[in-house]
Short mmCIF file of C-alpha atoms in Angstrom, two decimals:
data_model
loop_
_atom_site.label_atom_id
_atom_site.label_comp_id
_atom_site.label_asym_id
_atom_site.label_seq_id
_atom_site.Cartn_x
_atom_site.Cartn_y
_atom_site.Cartn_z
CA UNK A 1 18.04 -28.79 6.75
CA UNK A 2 16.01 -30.16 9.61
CA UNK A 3 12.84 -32.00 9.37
CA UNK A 4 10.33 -33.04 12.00
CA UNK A 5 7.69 -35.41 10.01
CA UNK A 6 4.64 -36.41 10.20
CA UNK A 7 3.40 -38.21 6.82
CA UNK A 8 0.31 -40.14 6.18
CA UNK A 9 -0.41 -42.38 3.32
CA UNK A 10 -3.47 -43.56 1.83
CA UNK A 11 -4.45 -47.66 3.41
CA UNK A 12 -4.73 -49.30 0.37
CA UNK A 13 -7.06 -52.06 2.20
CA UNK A 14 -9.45 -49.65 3.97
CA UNK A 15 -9.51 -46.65 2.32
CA UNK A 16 -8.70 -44.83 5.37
CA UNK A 17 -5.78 -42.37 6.08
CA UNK A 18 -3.05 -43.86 8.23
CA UNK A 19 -0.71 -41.57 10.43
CA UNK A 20 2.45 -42.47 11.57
CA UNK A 21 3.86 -39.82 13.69
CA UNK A 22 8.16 -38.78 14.27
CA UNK A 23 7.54 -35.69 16.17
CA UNK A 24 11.31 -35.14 16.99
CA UNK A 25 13.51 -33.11 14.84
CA UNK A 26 17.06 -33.37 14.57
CA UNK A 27 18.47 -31.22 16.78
CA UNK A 28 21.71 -31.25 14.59
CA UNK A 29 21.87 -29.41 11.38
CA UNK A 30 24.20 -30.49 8.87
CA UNK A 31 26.94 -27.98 8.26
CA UNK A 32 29.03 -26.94 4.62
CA UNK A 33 31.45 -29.24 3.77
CA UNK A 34 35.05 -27.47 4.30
CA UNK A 35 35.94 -29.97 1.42
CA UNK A 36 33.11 -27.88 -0.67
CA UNK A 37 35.69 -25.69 -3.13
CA UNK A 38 32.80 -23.67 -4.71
CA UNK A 39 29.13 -23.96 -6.23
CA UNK A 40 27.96 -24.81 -9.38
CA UNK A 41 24.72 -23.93 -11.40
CA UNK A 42 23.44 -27.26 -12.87
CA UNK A 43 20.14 -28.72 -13.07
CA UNK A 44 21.41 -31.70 -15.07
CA UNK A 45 20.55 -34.18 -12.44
CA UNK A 46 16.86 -33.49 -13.37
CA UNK A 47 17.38 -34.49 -16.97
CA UNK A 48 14.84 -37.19 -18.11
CA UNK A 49 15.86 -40.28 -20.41
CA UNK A 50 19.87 -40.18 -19.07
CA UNK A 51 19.11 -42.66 -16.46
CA UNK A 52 20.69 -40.84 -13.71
CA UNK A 53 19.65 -42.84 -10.53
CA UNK A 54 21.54 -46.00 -12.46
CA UNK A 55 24.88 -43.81 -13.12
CA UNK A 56 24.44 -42.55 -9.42
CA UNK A 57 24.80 -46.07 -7.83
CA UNK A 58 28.57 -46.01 -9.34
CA UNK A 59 29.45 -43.16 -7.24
CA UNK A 60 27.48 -44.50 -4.16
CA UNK A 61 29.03 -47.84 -4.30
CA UNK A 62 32.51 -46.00 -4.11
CA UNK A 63 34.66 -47.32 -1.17
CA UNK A 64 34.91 -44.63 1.14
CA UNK A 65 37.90 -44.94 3.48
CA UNK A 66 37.48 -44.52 7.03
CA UNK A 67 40.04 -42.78 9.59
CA UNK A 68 40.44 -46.07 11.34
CA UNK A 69 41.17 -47.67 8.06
CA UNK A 70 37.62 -49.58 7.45
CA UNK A 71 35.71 -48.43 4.21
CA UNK A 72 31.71 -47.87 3.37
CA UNK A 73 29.74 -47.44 0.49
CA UNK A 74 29.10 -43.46 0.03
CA UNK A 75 25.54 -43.80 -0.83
CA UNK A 76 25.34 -45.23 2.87
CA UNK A 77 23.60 -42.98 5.11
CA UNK A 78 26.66 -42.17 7.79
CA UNK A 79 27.54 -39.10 5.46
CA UNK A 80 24.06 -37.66 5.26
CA UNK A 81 24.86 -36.71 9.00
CA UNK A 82 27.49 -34.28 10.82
CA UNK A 83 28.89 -36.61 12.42
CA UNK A 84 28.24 -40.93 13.07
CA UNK A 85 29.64 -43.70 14.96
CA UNK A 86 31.79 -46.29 12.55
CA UNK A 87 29.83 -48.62 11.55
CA UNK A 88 32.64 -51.12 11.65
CA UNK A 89 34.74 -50.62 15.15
CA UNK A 90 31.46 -49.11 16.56
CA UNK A 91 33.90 -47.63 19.33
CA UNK A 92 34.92 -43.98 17.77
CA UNK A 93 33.01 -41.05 16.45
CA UNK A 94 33.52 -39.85 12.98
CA UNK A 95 33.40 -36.51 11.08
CA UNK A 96 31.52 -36.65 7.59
CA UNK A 97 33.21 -33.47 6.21
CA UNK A 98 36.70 -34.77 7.86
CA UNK A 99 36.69 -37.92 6.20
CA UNK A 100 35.06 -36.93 2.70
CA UNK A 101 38.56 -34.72 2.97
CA UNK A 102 40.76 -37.04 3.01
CA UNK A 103 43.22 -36.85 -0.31
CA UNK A 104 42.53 -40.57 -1.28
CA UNK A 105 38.82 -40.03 -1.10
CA UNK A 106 38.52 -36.42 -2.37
CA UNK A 107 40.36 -38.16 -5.23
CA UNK A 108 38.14 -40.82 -6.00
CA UNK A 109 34.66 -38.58 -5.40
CA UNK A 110 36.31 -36.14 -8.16
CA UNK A 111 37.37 -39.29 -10.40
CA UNK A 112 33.87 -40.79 -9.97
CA UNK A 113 31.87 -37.30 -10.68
CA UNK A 114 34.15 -36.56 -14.00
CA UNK A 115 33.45 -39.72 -14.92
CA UNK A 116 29.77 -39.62 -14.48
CA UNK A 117 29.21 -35.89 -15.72
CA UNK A 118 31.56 -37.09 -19.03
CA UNK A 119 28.92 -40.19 -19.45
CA UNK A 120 26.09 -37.50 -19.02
CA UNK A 121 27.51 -35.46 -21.53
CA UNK A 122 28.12 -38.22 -23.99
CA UNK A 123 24.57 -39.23 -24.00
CA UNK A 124 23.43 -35.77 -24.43
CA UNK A 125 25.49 -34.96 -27.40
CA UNK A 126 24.31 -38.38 -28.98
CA UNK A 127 20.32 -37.13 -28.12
CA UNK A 128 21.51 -33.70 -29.35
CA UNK A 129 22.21 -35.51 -32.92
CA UNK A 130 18.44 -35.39 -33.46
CA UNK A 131 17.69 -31.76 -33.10
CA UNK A 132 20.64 -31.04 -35.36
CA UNK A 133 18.68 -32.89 -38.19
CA UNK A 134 15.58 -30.67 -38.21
CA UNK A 135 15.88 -27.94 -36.32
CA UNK A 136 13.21 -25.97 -38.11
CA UNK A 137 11.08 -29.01 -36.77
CA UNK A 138 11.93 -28.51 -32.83
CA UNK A 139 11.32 -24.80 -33.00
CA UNK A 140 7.93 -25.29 -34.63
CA UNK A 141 6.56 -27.17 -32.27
CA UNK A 142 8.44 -24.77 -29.40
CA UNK A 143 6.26 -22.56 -30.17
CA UNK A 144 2.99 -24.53 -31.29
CA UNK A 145 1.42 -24.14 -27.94
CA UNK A 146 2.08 -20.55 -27.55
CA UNK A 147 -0.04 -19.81 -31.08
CA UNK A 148 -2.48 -22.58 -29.87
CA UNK A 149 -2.93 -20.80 -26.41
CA UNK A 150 -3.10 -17.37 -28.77
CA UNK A 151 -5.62 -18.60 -30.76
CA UNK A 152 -8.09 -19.76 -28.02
CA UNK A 153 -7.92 -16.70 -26.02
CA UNK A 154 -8.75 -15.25 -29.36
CA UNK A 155 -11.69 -17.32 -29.30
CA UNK A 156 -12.68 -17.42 -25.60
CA UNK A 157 -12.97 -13.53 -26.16
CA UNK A 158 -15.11 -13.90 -28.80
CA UNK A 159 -17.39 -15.95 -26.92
CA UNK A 160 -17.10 -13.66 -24.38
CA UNK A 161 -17.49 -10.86 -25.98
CA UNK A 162 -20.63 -12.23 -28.04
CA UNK A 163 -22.09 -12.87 -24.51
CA UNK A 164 -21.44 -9.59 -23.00
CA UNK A 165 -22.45 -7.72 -26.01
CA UNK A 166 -26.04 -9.67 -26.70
CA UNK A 167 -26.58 -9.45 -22.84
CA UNK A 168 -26.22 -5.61 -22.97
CA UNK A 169 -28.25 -5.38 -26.25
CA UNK A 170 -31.35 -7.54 -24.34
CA UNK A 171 -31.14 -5.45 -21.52
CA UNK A 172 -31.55 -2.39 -23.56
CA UNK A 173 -34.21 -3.88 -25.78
CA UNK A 174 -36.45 -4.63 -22.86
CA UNK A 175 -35.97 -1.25 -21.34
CA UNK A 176 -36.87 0.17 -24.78
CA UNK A 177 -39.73 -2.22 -25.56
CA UNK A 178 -41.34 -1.69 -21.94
CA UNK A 179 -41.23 2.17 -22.59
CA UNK A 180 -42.75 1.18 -25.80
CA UNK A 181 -45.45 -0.29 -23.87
CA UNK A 182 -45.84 2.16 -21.31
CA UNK A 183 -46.24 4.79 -24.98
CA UNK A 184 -48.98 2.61 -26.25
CA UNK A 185 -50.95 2.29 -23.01
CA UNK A 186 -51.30 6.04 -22.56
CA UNK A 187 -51.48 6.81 -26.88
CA UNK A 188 -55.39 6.74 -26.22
CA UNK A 189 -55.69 8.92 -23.53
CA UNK A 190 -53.22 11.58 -25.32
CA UNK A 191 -55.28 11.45 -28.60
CA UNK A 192 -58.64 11.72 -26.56
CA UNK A 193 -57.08 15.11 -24.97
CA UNK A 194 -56.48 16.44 -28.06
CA UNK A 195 -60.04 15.65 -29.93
CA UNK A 196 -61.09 17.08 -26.32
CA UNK A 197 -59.19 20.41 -26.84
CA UNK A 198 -60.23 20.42 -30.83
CA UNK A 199 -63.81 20.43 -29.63
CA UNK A 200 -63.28 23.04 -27.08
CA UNK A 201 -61.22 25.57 -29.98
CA UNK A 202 -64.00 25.00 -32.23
CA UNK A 203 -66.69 25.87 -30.06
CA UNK A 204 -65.22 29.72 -29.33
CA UNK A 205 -67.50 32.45 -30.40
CA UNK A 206 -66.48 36.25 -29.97
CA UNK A 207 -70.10 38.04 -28.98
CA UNK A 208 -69.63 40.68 -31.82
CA UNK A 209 -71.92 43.01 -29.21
CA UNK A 210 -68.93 43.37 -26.98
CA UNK A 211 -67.21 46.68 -26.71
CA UNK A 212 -63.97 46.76 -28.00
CA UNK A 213 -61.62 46.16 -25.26
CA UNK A 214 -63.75 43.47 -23.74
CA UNK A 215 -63.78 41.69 -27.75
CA UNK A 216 -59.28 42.48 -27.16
CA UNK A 217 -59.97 40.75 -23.34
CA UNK A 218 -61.72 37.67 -25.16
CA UNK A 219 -59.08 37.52 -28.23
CA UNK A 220 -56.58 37.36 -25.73
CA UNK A 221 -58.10 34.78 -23.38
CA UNK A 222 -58.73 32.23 -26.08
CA UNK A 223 -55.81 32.86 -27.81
CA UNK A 224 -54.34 31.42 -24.99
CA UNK A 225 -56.48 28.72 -24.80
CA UNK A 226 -55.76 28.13 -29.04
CA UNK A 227 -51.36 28.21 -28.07
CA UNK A 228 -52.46 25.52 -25.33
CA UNK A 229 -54.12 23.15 -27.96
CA UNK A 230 -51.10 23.89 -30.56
CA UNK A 231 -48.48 22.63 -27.82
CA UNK A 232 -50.90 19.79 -26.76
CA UNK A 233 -51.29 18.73 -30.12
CA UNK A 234 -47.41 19.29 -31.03
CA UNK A 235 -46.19 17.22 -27.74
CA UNK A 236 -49.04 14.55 -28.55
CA UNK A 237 -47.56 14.01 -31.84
CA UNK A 238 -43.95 14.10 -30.16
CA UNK A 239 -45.01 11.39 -27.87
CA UNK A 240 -46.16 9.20 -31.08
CA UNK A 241 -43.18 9.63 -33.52
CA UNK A 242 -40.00 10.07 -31.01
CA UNK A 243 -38.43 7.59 -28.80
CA UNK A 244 -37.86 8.60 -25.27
CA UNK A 245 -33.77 7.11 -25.82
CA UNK A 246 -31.00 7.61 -28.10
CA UNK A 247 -28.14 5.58 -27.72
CA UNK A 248 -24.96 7.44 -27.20
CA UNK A 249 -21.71 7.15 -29.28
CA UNK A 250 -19.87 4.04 -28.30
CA UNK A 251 -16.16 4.52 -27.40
CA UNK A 252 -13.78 3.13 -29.78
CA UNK A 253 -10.88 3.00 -27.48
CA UNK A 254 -10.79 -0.53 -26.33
CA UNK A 255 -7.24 -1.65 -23.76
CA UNK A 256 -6.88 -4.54 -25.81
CA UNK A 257 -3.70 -5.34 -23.97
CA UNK A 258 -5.18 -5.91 -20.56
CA UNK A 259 -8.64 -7.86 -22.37
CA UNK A 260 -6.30 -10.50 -24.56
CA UNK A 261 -3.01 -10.34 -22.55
CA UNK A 262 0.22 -9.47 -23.40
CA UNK A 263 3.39 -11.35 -24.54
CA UNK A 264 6.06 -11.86 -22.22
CA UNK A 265 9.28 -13.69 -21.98
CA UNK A 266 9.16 -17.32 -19.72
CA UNK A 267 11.26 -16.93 -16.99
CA UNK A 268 14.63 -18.76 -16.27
CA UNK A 269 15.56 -20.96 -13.34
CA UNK A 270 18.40 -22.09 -12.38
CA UNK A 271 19.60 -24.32 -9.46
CA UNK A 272 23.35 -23.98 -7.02
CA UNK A 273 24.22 -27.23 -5.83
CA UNK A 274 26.53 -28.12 -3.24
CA UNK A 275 29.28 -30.10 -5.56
CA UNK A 276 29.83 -32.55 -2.81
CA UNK A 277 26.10 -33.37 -2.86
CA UNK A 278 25.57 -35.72 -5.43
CA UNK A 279 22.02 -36.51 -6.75
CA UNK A 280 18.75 -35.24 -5.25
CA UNK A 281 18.94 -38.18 -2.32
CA UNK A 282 21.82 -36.79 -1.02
CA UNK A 283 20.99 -33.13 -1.24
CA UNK A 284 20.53 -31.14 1.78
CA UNK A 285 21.01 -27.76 0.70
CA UNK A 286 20.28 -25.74 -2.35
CA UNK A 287 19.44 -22.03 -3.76
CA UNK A 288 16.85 -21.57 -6.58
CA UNK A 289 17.28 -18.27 -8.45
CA UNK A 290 14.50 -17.15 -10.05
CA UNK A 291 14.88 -14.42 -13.36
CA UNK A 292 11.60 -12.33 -14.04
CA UNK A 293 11.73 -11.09 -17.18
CA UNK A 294 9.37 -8.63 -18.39
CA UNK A 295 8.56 -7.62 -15.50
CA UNK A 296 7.22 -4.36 -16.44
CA UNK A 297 4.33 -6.36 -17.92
CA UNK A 298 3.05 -7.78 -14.93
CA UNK A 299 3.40 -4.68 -12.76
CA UNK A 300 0.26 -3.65 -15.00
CA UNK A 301 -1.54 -6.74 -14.02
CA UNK A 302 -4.18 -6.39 -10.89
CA UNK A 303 -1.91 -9.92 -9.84
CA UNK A 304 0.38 -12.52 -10.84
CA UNK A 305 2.28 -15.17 -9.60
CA UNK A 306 5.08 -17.30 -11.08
CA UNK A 307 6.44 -20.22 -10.12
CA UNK A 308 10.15 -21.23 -10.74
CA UNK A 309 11.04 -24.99 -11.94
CA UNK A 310 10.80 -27.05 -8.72
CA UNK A 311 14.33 -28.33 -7.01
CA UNK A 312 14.61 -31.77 -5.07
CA UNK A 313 16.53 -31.73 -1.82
CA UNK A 314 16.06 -35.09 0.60
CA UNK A 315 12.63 -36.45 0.15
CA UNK A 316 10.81 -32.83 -0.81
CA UNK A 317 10.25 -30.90 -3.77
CA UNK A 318 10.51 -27.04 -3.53
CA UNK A 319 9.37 -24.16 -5.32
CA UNK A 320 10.02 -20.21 -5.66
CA UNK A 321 6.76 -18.15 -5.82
CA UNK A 322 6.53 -14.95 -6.24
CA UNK A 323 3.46 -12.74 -6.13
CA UNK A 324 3.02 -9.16 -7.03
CA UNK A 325 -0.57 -7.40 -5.58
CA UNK A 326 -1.59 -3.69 -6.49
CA UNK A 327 -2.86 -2.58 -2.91
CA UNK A 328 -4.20 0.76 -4.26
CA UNK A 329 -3.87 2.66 -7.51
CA UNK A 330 -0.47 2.96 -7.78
CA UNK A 331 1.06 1.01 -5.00
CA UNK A 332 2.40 -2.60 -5.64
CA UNK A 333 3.62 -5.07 -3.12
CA UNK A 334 6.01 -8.17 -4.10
CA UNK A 335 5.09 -11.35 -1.74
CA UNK A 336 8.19 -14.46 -1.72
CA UNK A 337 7.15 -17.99 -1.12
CA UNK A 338 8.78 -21.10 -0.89
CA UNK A 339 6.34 -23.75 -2.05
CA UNK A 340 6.77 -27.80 -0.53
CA UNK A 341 5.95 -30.77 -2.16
CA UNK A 342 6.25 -34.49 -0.68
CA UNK A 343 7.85 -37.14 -3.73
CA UNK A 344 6.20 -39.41 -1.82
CA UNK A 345 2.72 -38.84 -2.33
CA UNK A 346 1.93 -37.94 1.15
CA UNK A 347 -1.27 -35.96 1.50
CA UNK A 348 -0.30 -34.48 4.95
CA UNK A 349 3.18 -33.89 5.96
CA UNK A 350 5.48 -31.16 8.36
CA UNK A 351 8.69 -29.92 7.77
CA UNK A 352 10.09 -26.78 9.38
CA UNK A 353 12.84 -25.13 6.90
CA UNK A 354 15.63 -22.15 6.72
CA UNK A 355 14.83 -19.92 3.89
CA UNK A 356 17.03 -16.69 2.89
CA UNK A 357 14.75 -14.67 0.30
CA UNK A 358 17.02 -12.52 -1.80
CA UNK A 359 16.25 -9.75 -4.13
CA UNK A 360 19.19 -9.46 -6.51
CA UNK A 361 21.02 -5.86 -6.89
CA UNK A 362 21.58 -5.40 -10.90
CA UNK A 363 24.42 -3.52 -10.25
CA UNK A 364 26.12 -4.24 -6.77
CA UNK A 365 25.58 -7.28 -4.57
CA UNK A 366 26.76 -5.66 -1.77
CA UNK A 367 23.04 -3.74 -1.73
CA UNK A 368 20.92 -7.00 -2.17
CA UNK A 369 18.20 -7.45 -0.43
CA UNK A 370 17.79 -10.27 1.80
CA UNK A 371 15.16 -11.47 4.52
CA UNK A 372 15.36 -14.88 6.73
CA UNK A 373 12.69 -17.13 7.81
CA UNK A 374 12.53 -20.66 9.15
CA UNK A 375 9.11 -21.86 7.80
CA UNK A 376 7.10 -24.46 8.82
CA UNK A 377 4.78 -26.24 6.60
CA UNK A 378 1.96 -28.13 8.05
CA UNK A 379 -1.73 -27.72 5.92
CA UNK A 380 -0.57 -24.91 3.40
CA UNK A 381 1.56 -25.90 0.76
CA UNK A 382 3.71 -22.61 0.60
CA UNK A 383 4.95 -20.19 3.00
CA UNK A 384 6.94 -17.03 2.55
CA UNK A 385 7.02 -13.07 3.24
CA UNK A 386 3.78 -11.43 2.03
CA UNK A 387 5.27 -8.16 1.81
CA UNK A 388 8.85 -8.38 1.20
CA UNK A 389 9.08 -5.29 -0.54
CA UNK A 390 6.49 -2.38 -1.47
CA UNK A 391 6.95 -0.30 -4.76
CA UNK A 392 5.17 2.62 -6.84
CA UNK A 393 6.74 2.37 -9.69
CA UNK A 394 10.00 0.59 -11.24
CA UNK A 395 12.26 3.86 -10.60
CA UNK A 396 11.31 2.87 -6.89
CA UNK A 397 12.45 -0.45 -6.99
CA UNK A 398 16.05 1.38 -8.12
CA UNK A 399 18.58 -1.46 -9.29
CA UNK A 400 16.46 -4.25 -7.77
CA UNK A 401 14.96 -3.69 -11.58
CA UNK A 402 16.89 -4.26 -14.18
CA UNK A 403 16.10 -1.40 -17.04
CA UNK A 404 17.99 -3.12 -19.56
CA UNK A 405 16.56 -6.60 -19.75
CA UNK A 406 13.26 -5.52 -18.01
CA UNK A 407 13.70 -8.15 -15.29
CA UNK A 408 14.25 -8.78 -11.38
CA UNK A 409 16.27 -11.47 -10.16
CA UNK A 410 15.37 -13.48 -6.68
CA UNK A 411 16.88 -16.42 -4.84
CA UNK A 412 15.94 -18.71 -2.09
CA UNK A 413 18.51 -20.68 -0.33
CA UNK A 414 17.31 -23.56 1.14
CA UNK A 415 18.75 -25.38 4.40
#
């Protein structure tokens, strides 16, 4: 991995931000170990309450023979590089990976490591004891916050709910109550129109002089005046006993699933250390893989994100994000991230970084999917590939999804 640095740390006399600037970057990048006879998954060097820092010291105050014959401490810095000038004739170069290969040291390191994992595994047998006596216990409380996190969404609906619902009912009780208004401002006038038209009916005469058809002509005419009153009076009394509204039939069908959320499995990470590099200090590689499972739940989400369990390598503490966006309807686009921490509490830091994103084949490796980046981190605490890859629906993703367990699998390699 190569760094180029610049950190800044709070002044604890002033207040003020100090900046110390290192501009250049190694120009060398450490290579693999020959020496390096596989990798192992293990996050055990994470492990809180096995004091691992004080069983580390063992191994880095091994004697590490030189070519020339000399020895260091392997917790010295000289191996964290490619290659160094010994320290002690100060008149030869030496290769890290040549001289962690020699048989007498390769035997030691190994001696050392059993040693230390068998210690490890000692004291978490021993802590193991404890769960054994009340299991029941351990798994109760596993799962406490999970019904306490159930139960206040259960209430923070409510509430919400509650709010929504009286907030809908006001706003159609003052529509109904200012149409109720409206009804009593004009009830007057209406009832005045129809004394008006009862006084006009009333006061028809037929001239019994008339000739026939003009007494049918005048029958007629004020019949029509008589059908006028009846549908005055009729909508009058409409006006006064029927509400303008009627509420319509609510719809029972509520997505419950997408208003309280849905269950879904955590997901697992796991961690592939160089077995040469022992500790976080001495890390300067690693690959976090990254198992989604459920992932048919959140492809019915607007968005997500997840976050994998962060990994130390030299002074830094990375993270796998993943996001999944719905650009449209249907469509659904899968964003990778590699997130950066400083352990040192720095509030501004750069570091430029290779990254391999990989998108696991369920079936054949040979068809993974992988993308490169080197990524520099300045301001923004992740970088990554927005749109790594684009998707429909699960059949589209083929056997990047795995049907059977419902999951994806990605990796980042770090160096």
């Amino acid at each position: 991995m190569s760094f180029g640095i610049q950190q800044t740390k709070a002044a604890a006399s002033s207040g003020q931000q100090l900046f110390t600037s290192g501009s250049s970057k190694l120009t060398q990048q450490k290579q693999s170990s020959s020496s390096i006879e596989g990798k192992v998954k293990t996050d055990f060097w994470s492990i809180d309450n096995l004091n691992i820092a004080e069983k580390l010291d063992e191994i880095n105050k091994l004697k590490i023979i030189l070519p020339c014959g000399f020895d260091v401490e392997y917790g010295k810095k000289y191996f964290k590089e490619t290659n160094f000038s010994c320290p002690i004739c100060k008149d030869h170069t030496i290769s890290s990976e040549n001289c962690l290969n020699m048989t007498r040291n390769k035997l030691f390191l190994n001696e050392k490591l059993f040693e230390l994992k068998k210690k490890i595994f000692e004291e978490l047998v021993n802590n193991f004891e404890e769960y054994k006596k009340d299991p029941e216990h351990f798994i109760e409380s596993s799962h406490e916050k999970c019904i306490n996190d159930t139960d206040l969404r259960r209430e923070e609906i409510n509430l919400m709910l509650k709010e929504e619902i009286d907030n809908y009912y006001e706003d159609l009780l003052k529509e109904i109550n200012l149409e109720k208004e409206s009804k009593l401002n004009k009830a007057n006038e209406k009832i005045n129109g129809v004394d008006a038209k009862r006084a006009e009916i009333e006061s028809i005469k037929i001239d019994e002089n008339l000739d026939v058809h003009s007494k049918i002509n005048a029958f007629k005419s004020n019949t029509i005046s008589i059908d006028d009153g009846i549908n005055l009076v009729s909508s009058v009394q409409d006006f006064l006993t029927q509400a303008k509204f009627k509420l319509t039939d609510s719809k029972n069908e509520i997505d419950i699933d997408d208003l309280f959320g849905e269950l879904f499995s955590k997901e697992n990470t796991s961690f592939i250390y160089n077995e040469n590099e022992i500790g976080d200090n001495n890390r300067s590689e690693a690959t976090i893989q990254l198992v989604i499972n459920d992932f048919s739940v959140f492809t019915r989400t607007e968005n997500f994100k997840i976050f994998s369990k962060p990994c130390t390598v030299k002074n830094f503490e990375w993270s796998l994000l993943v996001k999944i966006s719905r650009e449209c309807k249907k469509q659904h686009r899968l964003g990778v991230y590699l997130q950066c921490n400083s352990l040192d509490g720095l509030n501004r830091f750069s570091v430029n970084v290779n990254a391999q994103f990989t998108l696991l084949d369920s079936k054949n490796q040979i068809n993974n999917l992988t993308k490169s980046e080197i990524l520099y981190f300045d301001k923004e605490k992740y970088q990554g590939i927005q749109s790594f890859i684009e998707f429909d629906d699960l059949s589209d993703l083929n056997n990047y999804y795995n049907r059977e367990n419902d999951s994806i699998t990605l990796k980042v390699t770090i160096n």
